[in-house]
Amino acid sequence: MKRYFWLTAFLLLLAALPARAENYLLNGGQESAIVYKMVQEVEPKPATKSLVVSFVMPQTFESPTYVQRISDLSLDFSPQPSRREKRTDARGNTVLEAYFDDPGGPVRTTLSLTARNSVKLSALKSQAPFPLRGVPKELAPYLSATAQVDKDHPGINKKAKLLTADSTTEFDATQKILSWVVDNMSYVLTPVSYEATYSFGSGKGNCQNYSHLAAALMRAVGIPVRIVNGVTLSEPYDIELPRSILTLKMAQGRHSWIEVWFPDLGWMPFDPQNTQLYVSNRFIRVEVGVDNDETSQDGLIRWSEIRGQSGRPEFREIIQPGFSMDRVAIRGEKASYGPRALLLGPRMDAVFARVEPPPPPPKPVVPPPEVMKKLVYEVPYEFGNLEFPENIDFLATRGPTEKESDGSFAMRRNFVVETAEYVTTLGRQYAQAFVAQKPMRLSEIALALHSFGGEGQLWIDVFKDNKGMPGAPVGTSDVKDLSELSAKSGYAWVGFSFGKDGPILSPDTYWLGMGFAGTPIVNWFFRYGRPVGPRYGTRYKTIYDTTWSRSLAYEFNYRIRGLAPKAG
């Protein structure tokens, strides 16, 4: 019998874990006063003949769970525009356009406001039936098919009807659809396309894709949905769970989500990445429409060029929020039903079926120690959370230049945002779980990092898993001086070597922890959700914690390299 006989069996004999829902029912609320400022700088080229910058004025909005009250709104320009035009569009958005004739230098716009945002997460009650009856005529646009929200696509239409076949209430239908979306989508920052059809076929996308796919599925069964564009702020907040704390954090920048119409509740906010019936008060609501192609007026830049010359203006956008008051008191209780991916929302008093989570990925069988000792590790093996945009200046990202029908040009804002955590803060340690599906000799772990300065050293510690938390140490990488990190914009892989005689890992779950000395200022890039590792797999602890009981609602980007045995 061959020396590696067990490897063939290993690929077949996999022990499945019991299905575990990650649906949390929330109670409590948030209340904040946010002094918000956004500074946009556009530097035209010598070829620029005229320039137009567009903004949508954020408005007060109220729903049973999320309230936004806007005051002290101002829009200042330097230099002053040649003229301004203000209008209200068909969706109720207030649009201001500023025109600059023959701009000779940079145009700086400062939007300032105070947003008093609050969230109330008490039990809701809805008697809205499904299918809906008597939807007001004015909501017809939010039931329509568009290029980005193709509700009539055969696959989307069939899936929506299959998911909601037994539903008798609107809440039941929306919960089933959203549970399917969060379990079947994986967040990527720069998708190939933003259309619902792309997301449905690939299972990938950013916030636009999540919004378009959820909207297409709901509209396909007669539920009105509108797309919301706005800004999220990076201020984290905690949800108290019975035996732990879950920390939530969004990137600071442009974001897309949805609002779903209930006849007895009105427009209810959903973030199809992980929340239903509410969004947090870290959201600044700006613009609404049927899809993201339509909700493109805020941040739109248009220009014309001198004949025979060309040049795309340069752009930077800086968001500067300040919380003059911030109160958060949210408690969560884990439900026994719902999706396997994270979903958060208040309790709902309505008739609904309990969604059963899909089975988790299989857990590898660990070979006996005597087998591990005899293996020869010689085949390159790489895995991890590998997708992130390298070396991007997040303050200067825009959509591609588009030529308009009148010969002018346009650039739209996009949703490429910096999703990262400051992981060298004093008093905190961060750890990320990863799963080795094969026996391996570990040689390198790389992290998606960016240095913002300071002095010091970095390294990685590897731990065994102990009931979903870092346990006994396995090994430590070499030490890397902060000066060795790239000075380029954005994030890049930073490799930490474990040498040619690195630790041997059996198939199992492990944790990598960021270690540091000195005063480095380093951010670690993350992806929303858990696209690769275990659902519980990102944790941190403070100097006051005796265990790693604090978890994060995302997954850091990491790359594991080593050598695996040759199958045979």
Coordinates of C-alpha atoms in Angstrom, one line a residue:
M1 CA 0.0 0.0 0.0
K2 CA 1.3 3.4 -0.9
R3 CA 2.9 5.6 1.7
Y4 CA 0.3 8.4 1.2
F5 CA -2.7 6.1 1.0
W6 CA -4.7 8.1 3.5
L7 CA -4.7 11.3 1.4
T8 CA -7.1 9.9 -1.1
A9 CA -9.4 8.9 1.7
F10 CA -8.9 12.3 3.3
L11 CA -10.5 14.0 0.3
L12 CA -13.6 11.9 0.7
L13 CA -14.0 11.3 4.4
L14 CA -15.1 14.7 5.7
A15 CA -17.0 15.2 9.0
A16 CA -19.7 17.8 8.6
L17 CA -20.5 20.1 11.5
P18 CA -24.0 20.8 12.7
A19 CA -25.6 23.7 10.8
R20 CA -25.3 27.0 12.8
A21 CA -27.4 30.1 12.1
E22 CA -25.8 33.5 12.5
N23 CA -29.1 35.4 12.8
Y24 CA -29.2 37.9 15.7
L25 CA -32.3 39.5 17.1
L26 CA -31.5 43.0 18.4
N27 CA -33.0 45.2 21.1
G28 CA -31.9 48.7 22.1
G29 CA -30.8 51.6 20.1
Q30 CA -28.3 54.3 19.0
E31 CA -28.4 58.1 19.2
S32 CA -25.8 60.4 17.8
A33 CA -25.1 64.0 16.8
I34 CA -22.7 63.9 13.8
V35 CA -21.0 67.1 12.7
Y36 CA -20.3 66.0 9.1
K37 CA -18.0 67.6 6.5
M38 CA -17.1 66.3 3.1
V39 CA -14.4 68.1 1.1
Q40 CA -14.2 67.5 -2.7
E41 CA -11.3 68.8 -4.7
V42 CA -11.3 68.8 -8.5
E43 CA -8.3 69.9 -10.4
P44 CA -9.1 70.5 -14.1
K45 CA -6.6 70.1 -16.9
P46 CA -5.6 72.9 -19.2
A47 CA -7.9 71.3 -21.8
T48 CA -11.0 71.9 -19.6
K49 CA -13.3 74.5 -21.0
S50 CA -16.1 74.1 -18.5
L51 CA -16.7 72.1 -15.3
V52 CA -19.9 71.1 -13.5
V53 CA -20.0 69.5 -10.1
S54 CA -23.3 68.0 -8.7
F55 CA -24.4 67.3 -5.2
V56 CA -27.6 65.8 -3.7
M57 CA -28.6 67.5 -0.5
P58 CA -29.2 65.0 2.4
Q59 CA -32.8 65.2 3.8
T60 CA -34.5 64.3 7.0
F61 CA -35.9 60.8 6.8
E62 CA -38.0 58.8 9.3
S63 CA -38.8 55.1 9.6
P64 CA -39.8 53.0 12.6
T65 CA -36.2 51.9 13.1
Y66 CA -33.9 54.6 11.6
V67 CA -34.3 58.4 11.8
Q68 CA -32.1 61.0 10.2
R69 CA -32.6 64.7 11.0
I70 CA -30.5 67.1 9.0
S71 CA -29.7 70.7 10.1
D72 CA -27.1 73.4 9.5
L73 CA -26.6 72.3 5.9
S74 CA -24.2 74.4 3.8
L75 CA -22.4 74.0 0.5
D76 CA -19.4 76.3 0.0
F77 CA -17.3 76.7 -3.1
S78 CA -13.8 78.0 -3.8
P79 CA -13.7 79.7 -6.2
Q80 CA -17.3 80.7 -6.5
P81 CA -19.1 79.1 -9.4
S82 CA -20.2 81.0 -12.5
R83 CA -23.8 80.0 -11.7
R84 CA -25.8 77.5 -9.6
E85 CA -28.9 75.5 -10.5
K86 CA -31.1 73.7 -7.9
R87 CA -33.9 71.3 -8.8
T88 CA -35.9 68.4 -7.4
D89 CA -35.9 65.3 -9.5
A90 CA -38.6 62.7 -10.0
R91 CA -37.5 60.6 -7.0
G92 CA -37.6 63.6 -4.6
N93 CA -33.9 64.2 -4.5
T94 CA -32.8 67.9 -4.2
V95 CA -29.9 68.3 -6.7
L96 CA -27.6 71.3 -6.8
E97 CA -25.3 71.8 -9.8
A98 CA -22.4 74.3 -9.8
Y99 CA -21.0 75.5 -13.1
F100 CA -17.5 76.8 -13.6
D101 CA -16.6 78.5 -16.9
D102 CA -13.0 78.3 -17.9
P103 CA -11.7 77.1 -14.5
G104 CA -8.2 78.2 -14.2
G105 CA -7.3 76.1 -11.1
P106 CA -8.6 73.6 -8.5
V107 CA -12.2 73.7 -7.5
R108 CA -12.8 73.0 -3.8
T109 CA -16.3 72.2 -2.5
T110 CA -17.1 71.7 1.2
L111 CA -20.4 70.2 2.3
S112 CA -21.2 70.6 6.0
L113 CA -24.2 69.5 8.0
T114 CA -25.3 68.2 11.4
A115 CA -27.0 64.8 11.3
R116 CA -28.9 63.7 14.4
N117 CA -29.3 60.1 13.7
S118 CA -31.1 57.5 15.9
V119 CA -31.9 53.9 15.7
K120 CA -34.7 52.1 17.7
L121 CA -34.6 48.3 17.8
S122 CA -37.7 47.2 19.6
A123 CA -40.1 44.6 18.4
L124 CA -42.0 45.5 15.2
K125 CA -45.4 44.3 14.1
S126 CA -46.5 43.9 10.5
Q127 CA -49.7 42.4 9.1
A128 CA -48.7 43.0 5.5
P129 CA -49.8 40.1 3.4
F130 CA -47.9 38.3 0.6
P131 CA -48.4 38.7 -2.2
L132 CA -49.0 42.4 -1.7
R133 CA -52.3 43.9 -2.9
G134 CA -53.2 47.4 -3.8
V135 CA -49.7 48.9 -4.1
P136 CA -50.0 52.6 -4.8
K137 CA -49.4 53.7 -8.4
E138 CA -46.7 56.1 -7.5
L139 CA -44.5 53.1 -6.4
A140 CA -44.6 51.5 -9.8
P141 CA -41.0 52.6 -10.6
Y142 CA -39.8 50.6 -7.6
L143 CA -41.4 47.5 -9.1
S144 CA -39.8 47.9 -12.5
A145 CA -37.0 46.1 -14.2
T146 CA -33.9 48.0 -15.2
A147 CA -30.6 47.0 -16.7
Q148 CA -29.0 46.8 -13.2
V149 CA -32.1 45.3 -11.5
D150 CA -33.4 42.8 -14.0
K151 CA -36.3 41.3 -12.1
D152 CA -37.4 39.5 -15.3
H153 CA -34.2 37.5 -15.8
P154 CA -35.4 33.9 -15.9
G155 CA -33.1 32.7 -13.2
I156 CA -33.7 35.6 -10.8
N157 CA -37.5 35.3 -11.4
K158 CA -37.5 31.6 -10.8
K159 CA -35.4 31.8 -7.7
A160 CA -37.5 34.6 -6.2
K161 CA -40.7 32.6 -6.7
L162 CA -39.1 29.4 -5.4
L163 CA -37.9 31.2 -2.2
T164 CA -41.3 32.8 -1.5
A165 CA -43.6 30.0 -2.7
D166 CA -45.0 29.3 0.8
S167 CA -44.9 32.8 2.1
T168 CA -48.1 34.4 3.4
T169 CA -46.6 37.6 4.8
E170 CA -44.3 40.3 3.3
F171 CA -41.9 39.9 6.2
D172 CA -41.6 36.1 5.5
A173 CA -40.9 36.8 1.8
T174 CA -38.2 39.5 2.5
Q175 CA -36.5 37.4 5.2
K176 CA -36.3 34.4 2.9
I177 CA -34.9 36.4 0.1
L178 CA -32.4 38.3 2.2
S179 CA -31.2 35.1 4.0
W180 CA -30.5 33.6 0.6
V181 CA -28.6 36.7 -0.6
V182 CA -26.3 36.9 2.5
D183 CA -25.6 33.1 2.3
N184 CA -24.9 33.1 -1.5
M185 CA -23.0 36.3 -2.0
S186 CA -19.3 37.1 -1.2
Y187 CA -18.1 40.7 -0.9
V188 CA -15.5 41.9 -3.4
L189 CA -14.5 45.6 -3.6
T190 CA -14.0 45.7 -7.4
P191 CA -16.5 43.4 -9.2
V192 CA -16.6 42.9 -12.9
S193 CA -20.1 44.3 -13.2
Y194 CA -22.7 45.8 -10.8
E195 CA -25.7 44.2 -12.3
A196 CA -28.0 41.8 -10.4
T197 CA -27.6 39.2 -13.2
Y198 CA -23.8 39.2 -12.7
S199 CA -24.2 38.8 -8.9
F200 CA -26.8 36.0 -9.4
G201 CA -24.4 34.1 -11.7
S202 CA -21.1 34.7 -9.9
G203 CA -22.1 35.1 -6.2
K204 CA -19.8 38.1 -6.0
G205 CA -20.1 41.8 -5.7
N206 CA -19.8 45.0 -3.7
C207 CA -22.6 47.0 -2.0
Q208 CA -24.1 47.9 -5.3
N209 CA -24.4 44.2 -6.3
Y210 CA -25.9 43.2 -3.0
S211 CA -28.5 46.0 -3.4
H212 CA -29.3 45.2 -7.0
L213 CA -29.7 41.5 -6.4
A214 CA -31.9 41.9 -3.4
A215 CA -34.0 44.4 -5.2
A216 CA -34.4 42.2 -8.3
L217 CA -35.5 39.2 -6.3
M218 CA -38.0 41.3 -4.2
R219 CA -39.4 43.2 -7.2
A220 CA -39.8 39.9 -9.1
V221 CA -42.5 38.9 -6.6
G222 CA -44.1 42.3 -6.4
I223 CA -42.3 43.9 -3.4
P224 CA -41.4 47.6 -4.0
V225 CA -37.7 48.3 -3.4
R226 CA -35.7 51.5 -3.9
I227 CA -31.9 51.9 -4.0
V228 CA -30.4 54.3 -1.5
N229 CA -27.0 55.9 -1.9
G230 CA -25.2 57.6 0.9
V231 CA -22.1 57.5 3.1
T232 CA -21.1 55.2 5.9
L233 CA -18.8 56.3 8.8
S234 CA -16.1 54.1 10.2
E235 CA -16.9 54.7 13.9
P236 CA -17.3 51.2 15.3
Y237 CA -20.1 50.1 17.7
D238 CA -20.7 47.1 19.9
I239 CA -23.5 44.7 20.2
E240 CA -23.7 42.9 23.6
L241 CA -24.3 39.2 23.2
P242 CA -25.0 36.8 26.1
R243 CA -21.3 35.7 26.5
S244 CA -19.4 38.0 24.1
I245 CA -19.3 41.3 22.3
L246 CA -19.7 41.7 18.5
T247 CA -18.1 44.8 17.1
L248 CA -19.4 46.2 13.8
K249 CA -17.6 48.6 11.6
M250 CA -18.2 50.0 8.1
A251 CA -15.7 51.6 5.7
Q252 CA -15.8 55.4 5.6
G253 CA -17.1 56.3 2.2
R254 CA -19.8 55.8 -0.4
H255 CA -22.3 53.0 0.2
S256 CA -25.4 51.6 -1.4
W257 CA -28.3 49.9 0.4
I258 CA -32.1 49.5 -0.1
E259 CA -35.4 50.5 1.4
V260 CA -38.4 48.0 1.2
W261 CA -42.0 49.3 1.3
F262 CA -44.4 47.7 3.8
P263 CA -48.0 49.0 3.6
D264 CA -48.2 49.2 7.4
L265 CA -44.7 50.4 8.2
G266 CA -43.7 52.5 5.2
W267 CA -40.2 52.5 3.7
M268 CA -37.9 50.2 5.9
P269 CA -34.1 50.3 5.4
F270 CA -32.2 47.1 4.7
D271 CA -28.5 46.7 4.1
P272 CA -28.4 43.4 2.1
Q273 CA -24.9 42.7 3.3
N274 CA -26.1 41.9 6.8
T275 CA -29.1 43.8 8.2
Q276 CA -32.9 43.8 7.7
L277 CA -35.4 46.4 8.8
Y278 CA -32.8 48.8 9.9
V279 CA -29.4 50.4 9.2
S280 CA -27.1 51.8 11.9
N281 CA -26.9 55.5 12.7
R282 CA -23.4 55.5 11.1
F283 CA -25.3 55.8 7.8
I284 CA -25.8 59.2 6.2
R285 CA -28.7 58.8 3.7
V286 CA -28.3 61.0 0.6
E287 CA -30.0 59.9 -2.6
V288 CA -32.7 57.4 -3.8
G289 CA -33.7 55.9 -7.1
V290 CA -34.6 52.8 -9.0
D291 CA -30.9 51.6 -9.3
N292 CA -27.4 52.9 -8.9
D293 CA -27.3 54.2 -12.5
E294 CA -30.1 56.5 -11.6
T295 CA -28.8 57.5 -8.2
S296 CA -25.6 58.9 -9.6
Q297 CA -26.1 62.6 -9.3
D298 CA -24.3 63.1 -6.0
G299 CA -20.6 63.5 -6.6
L300 CA -21.1 63.6 -10.4
I301 CA -18.4 65.6 -12.3
R302 CA -18.9 66.7 -15.9
W303 CA -16.7 68.8 -18.1
S304 CA -16.2 69.9 -21.7
E305 CA -12.9 70.3 -23.5
I306 CA -11.2 72.7 -25.8
R307 CA -11.4 71.3 -29.3
G308 CA -8.3 69.3 -30.2
Q309 CA -7.2 68.9 -26.5
S310 CA -8.0 66.4 -23.8
G311 CA -7.4 65.7 -20.1
R312 CA -9.3 64.0 -17.3
P313 CA -9.5 66.2 -14.2
E314 CA -7.9 64.9 -11.0
F315 CA -10.1 64.3 -8.0
R316 CA -9.9 63.8 -4.2
E317 CA -12.7 63.4 -1.7
I318 CA -12.2 63.6 2.1
I319 CA -14.9 62.7 4.6
Q320 CA -14.4 64.3 8.1
P321 CA -17.1 63.3 10.6
G322 CA -17.2 64.2 14.3
F323 CA -19.4 62.7 16.9
S324 CA -20.4 65.4 19.4
M325 CA -22.7 62.9 21.0
D326 CA -22.9 59.1 20.6
R327 CA -24.9 56.7 22.7
V328 CA -25.1 53.0 21.9
A329 CA -26.9 50.3 23.9
I330 CA -27.7 47.3 21.7
R331 CA -28.2 43.8 22.9
G332 CA -28.4 40.7 20.7
E333 CA -29.8 37.3 21.1
K334 CA -28.8 34.5 18.7
A335 CA -31.8 32.8 16.9
S336 CA -31.9 29.1 16.1
Y337 CA -32.9 29.9 12.6
G338 CA -31.8 32.1 9.7
P339 CA -28.8 32.2 7.4
R340 CA -25.3 30.8 8.1
A341 CA -23.9 34.2 7.3
L342 CA -24.4 37.2 9.6
L343 CA -27.8 38.8 9.6
L344 CA -29.0 41.4 12.2
G345 CA -32.4 42.9 12.8
P346 CA -35.1 43.6 15.4
R347 CA -37.8 41.1 16.3
M348 CA -40.8 41.0 14.1
D349 CA -44.3 40.1 15.2
A350 CA -45.5 38.5 12.0
V351 CA -46.3 35.1 10.5
F352 CA -43.1 33.7 9.1
A353 CA -41.3 30.4 8.5
R354 CA -38.0 29.8 10.3
V355 CA -35.3 29.7 7.6
E356 CA -33.0 26.7 8.1
P357 CA -29.3 27.6 7.5
P358 CA -27.5 25.6 4.9
P359 CA -24.9 23.0 6.1
P360 CA -21.5 24.4 6.9
P361 CA -18.5 23.5 4.8
P362 CA -17.1 20.0 5.7
K363 CA -14.4 19.8 8.3
P364 CA -11.3 17.8 7.4
V365 CA -10.4 14.6 9.2
V366 CA -7.1 14.9 11.0
P367 CA -4.7 12.0 10.2
P368 CA -3.0 10.2 13.1
P369 CA 0.3 11.7 14.5
E370 CA 2.3 8.7 13.2
V371 CA 1.1 9.4 9.7
M372 CA 2.0 13.1 10.0
K373 CA 5.6 12.3 11.0
K374 CA 6.2 10.1 7.9
L375 CA 5.0 12.6 5.3
V376 CA 7.4 14.3 3.0
Y377 CA 6.3 17.9 2.4
E378 CA 7.2 19.0 -1.2
V379 CA 4.2 20.3 -3.0
P380 CA 3.6 24.1 -3.0
Y381 CA 0.3 24.9 -1.1
E382 CA -1.3 28.4 -1.0
F383 CA -4.7 29.5 0.3
G384 CA -6.5 32.3 2.1
N385 CA -8.5 35.5 1.7
L386 CA -6.7 36.6 -1.4
E387 CA -8.9 39.3 -3.0
F388 CA -8.2 42.9 -2.3
P389 CA -7.2 45.9 -4.5
E390 CA -3.4 46.5 -4.2
N391 CA -1.8 50.0 -4.1
I392 CA -5.0 52.1 -4.6
D393 CA -5.3 55.7 -3.4
F394 CA -8.8 55.5 -1.9
L395 CA -9.2 59.2 -1.8
A396 CA -8.8 59.6 -5.5
T397 CA -10.8 56.7 -6.9
R398 CA -13.5 57.5 -9.5
G399 CA -15.5 55.7 -12.1
P400 CA -14.2 55.6 -15.7
T401 CA -14.5 58.7 -18.0
E402 CA -17.8 58.5 -19.9
K403 CA -18.5 60.5 -23.1
E404 CA -22.0 62.0 -23.1
S405 CA -24.3 62.5 -26.1
D406 CA -23.5 66.2 -26.3
G407 CA -19.8 65.5 -26.6
S408 CA -19.0 66.4 -22.9
F409 CA -17.5 64.0 -20.4
A410 CA -18.5 62.7 -17.0
M411 CA -17.0 60.9 -14.0
R412 CA -19.3 59.3 -11.4
R413 CA -18.5 58.5 -7.9
N414 CA -17.8 54.8 -7.1
F415 CA -17.9 52.6 -4.1
V416 CA -14.2 51.7 -3.8
V417 CA -13.6 52.3 -0.1
E418 CA -10.9 51.5 2.4
T419 CA -12.1 48.6 4.5
A420 CA -9.3 48.4 7.1
E421 CA -8.7 48.2 10.8
Y422 CA -5.9 49.9 12.8
V423 CA -4.4 46.8 14.4
T424 CA -1.4 48.2 16.2
T425 CA -3.4 50.2 18.7
L426 CA -2.0 49.9 22.3
G427 CA -4.2 47.8 24.5
R428 CA -5.6 45.6 21.8
Q429 CA -4.6 42.3 20.1
Y430 CA -6.2 41.0 16.8
A431 CA -6.4 37.4 15.6
Q432 CA -7.7 35.9 12.4
A433 CA -8.7 32.2 12.0
F434 CA -7.7 30.1 9.0
V435 CA -8.4 26.5 8.0
A436 CA -5.7 24.2 6.7
Q437 CA -7.5 21.6 4.6
K438 CA -4.3 19.6 4.1
P439 CA -1.3 18.7 6.2
M440 CA 1.4 21.3 5.5
R441 CA 4.7 22.7 6.6
L442 CA 4.1 26.5 7.1
S443 CA 6.6 28.7 5.4
E444 CA 5.0 32.2 5.1
I445 CA 2.0 34.2 6.1
A446 CA 1.3 37.4 4.3
L447 CA -1.1 40.1 5.4
A448 CA -2.7 43.0 3.4
L449 CA -1.2 45.9 5.3
H450 CA -0.4 49.6 4.9
S451 CA 1.9 51.7 7.2
F452 CA 0.9 55.2 8.1
G453 CA 4.1 55.9 10.0
G454 CA 5.6 55.4 13.4
E455 CA 8.5 53.1 14.4
G456 CA 8.7 49.6 15.5
Q457 CA 8.5 45.9 14.5
L458 CA 5.8 43.5 13.4
W459 CA 5.5 39.7 13.6
I460 CA 2.9 36.9 13.5
D461 CA 2.1 34.4 16.1
V462 CA 0.2 31.2 15.2
F463 CA -2.1 29.4 17.7
K464 CA -4.1 26.3 17.7
D465 CA -7.9 26.7 17.9
N466 CA -9.5 26.2 21.3
K467 CA -13.3 26.2 21.1
G468 CA -13.4 29.0 18.6
M469 CA -10.6 31.1 20.1
P470 CA -6.8 31.2 19.9
G471 CA -5.3 28.5 22.1
A472 CA -1.8 27.0 22.5
P473 CA 1.0 28.6 20.5
V474 CA 2.3 26.8 17.4
G475 CA 5.0 29.1 16.1
T476 CA 6.2 32.7 15.5
S477 CA 7.4 34.3 12.3
D478 CA 10.5 36.4 11.8
V479 CA 10.4 40.0 12.9
K480 CA 9.9 42.7 10.3
D481 CA 10.9 46.3 10.8
L482 CA 8.3 48.8 9.9
S483 CA 10.8 50.5 7.5
E484 CA 10.5 47.4 5.3
L485 CA 6.9 48.0 4.4
S486 CA 6.1 49.6 1.0
A487 CA 5.6 53.4 0.9
K488 CA 3.2 53.1 -2.0
S489 CA -0.5 54.2 -1.7
G490 CA -3.0 51.6 -0.6
Y491 CA -2.4 48.1 0.7
A492 CA 0.1 45.4 -0.3
W493 CA 1.0 41.9 0.8
V494 CA 3.6 41.9 3.6
G495 CA 5.1 38.5 4.0
F496 CA 6.3 37.1 7.3
S497 CA 8.6 34.1 7.0
F498 CA 8.6 31.0 9.2
G499 CA 11.8 29.6 7.6
K500 CA 12.4 26.3 5.8
D501 CA 11.8 24.4 9.1
G502 CA 8.5 26.1 9.9
P503 CA 5.8 24.3 12.0
I504 CA 3.9 21.4 10.6
L505 CA 0.1 21.9 10.6
S506 CA -2.3 19.1 10.6
P507 CA -5.7 19.7 8.8
D508 CA -7.5 21.9 11.3
T509 CA -8.4 25.5 12.3
Y510 CA -5.6 27.8 13.5
W511 CA -5.3 31.5 14.4
L512 CA -2.8 34.0 13.3
G513 CA -2.2 37.0 15.6
M514 CA -0.6 40.3 14.9
G515 CA 2.3 41.1 17.2
F516 CA 4.1 44.4 17.4
A517 CA 6.6 46.4 19.4
G518 CA 7.2 50.1 19.4
T519 CA 4.8 52.7 18.0
P520 CA 3.9 51.4 14.5
I521 CA 0.7 52.8 12.9
V522 CA -0.5 50.0 10.6
N523 CA -3.9 49.1 9.1
W524 CA -4.9 45.6 8.0
F525 CA -7.4 45.3 5.1
F526 CA -10.5 43.3 5.6
R527 CA -13.5 42.0 3.6
Y528 CA -17.1 42.1 4.8
G529 CA -18.5 38.8 6.0
R530 CA -16.6 35.5 6.1
P531 CA -15.7 34.7 2.5
V532 CA -13.0 32.1 3.4
G533 CA -12.7 31.3 7.1
P534 CA -15.0 30.2 9.9
R535 CA -18.0 32.3 10.8
Y536 CA -16.5 33.0 14.2
G537 CA -13.1 33.7 12.8
T538 CA -12.0 37.3 13.6
R539 CA -11.4 38.2 17.2
Y540 CA -9.7 40.8 19.4
K541 CA -9.1 41.3 23.0
T542 CA -8.2 44.3 25.2
I543 CA -5.8 44.4 28.1
Y544 CA -8.8 43.9 30.4
D545 CA -10.0 40.7 28.8
T546 CA -8.9 37.3 30.0
T547 CA -10.3 35.5 26.8
W548 CA -10.8 36.4 23.2
S549 CA -14.5 36.9 23.6
R550 CA -14.8 39.9 21.4
S551 CA -15.5 39.2 17.7
L552 CA -15.5 41.3 14.5
A553 CA -18.1 41.1 11.7
Y554 CA -15.6 40.8 8.9
E555 CA -12.5 38.8 7.8
F556 CA -9.0 40.2 7.4
N557 CA -7.1 39.5 4.2
Y558 CA -4.4 36.9 4.6
R559 CA -2.3 34.5 2.5
I560 CA -0.9 31.2 3.8
R561 CA 2.0 29.5 2.0
G562 CA 3.8 26.3 2.7
L563 CA 4.4 22.8 1.4
A564 CA 1.9 19.9 1.4
P565 CA 2.5 16.2 0.9
K566 CA 2.3 14.7 -2.6
A567 CA -0.9 12.6 -2.9
G568 CA -0.4 9.0 -4.0

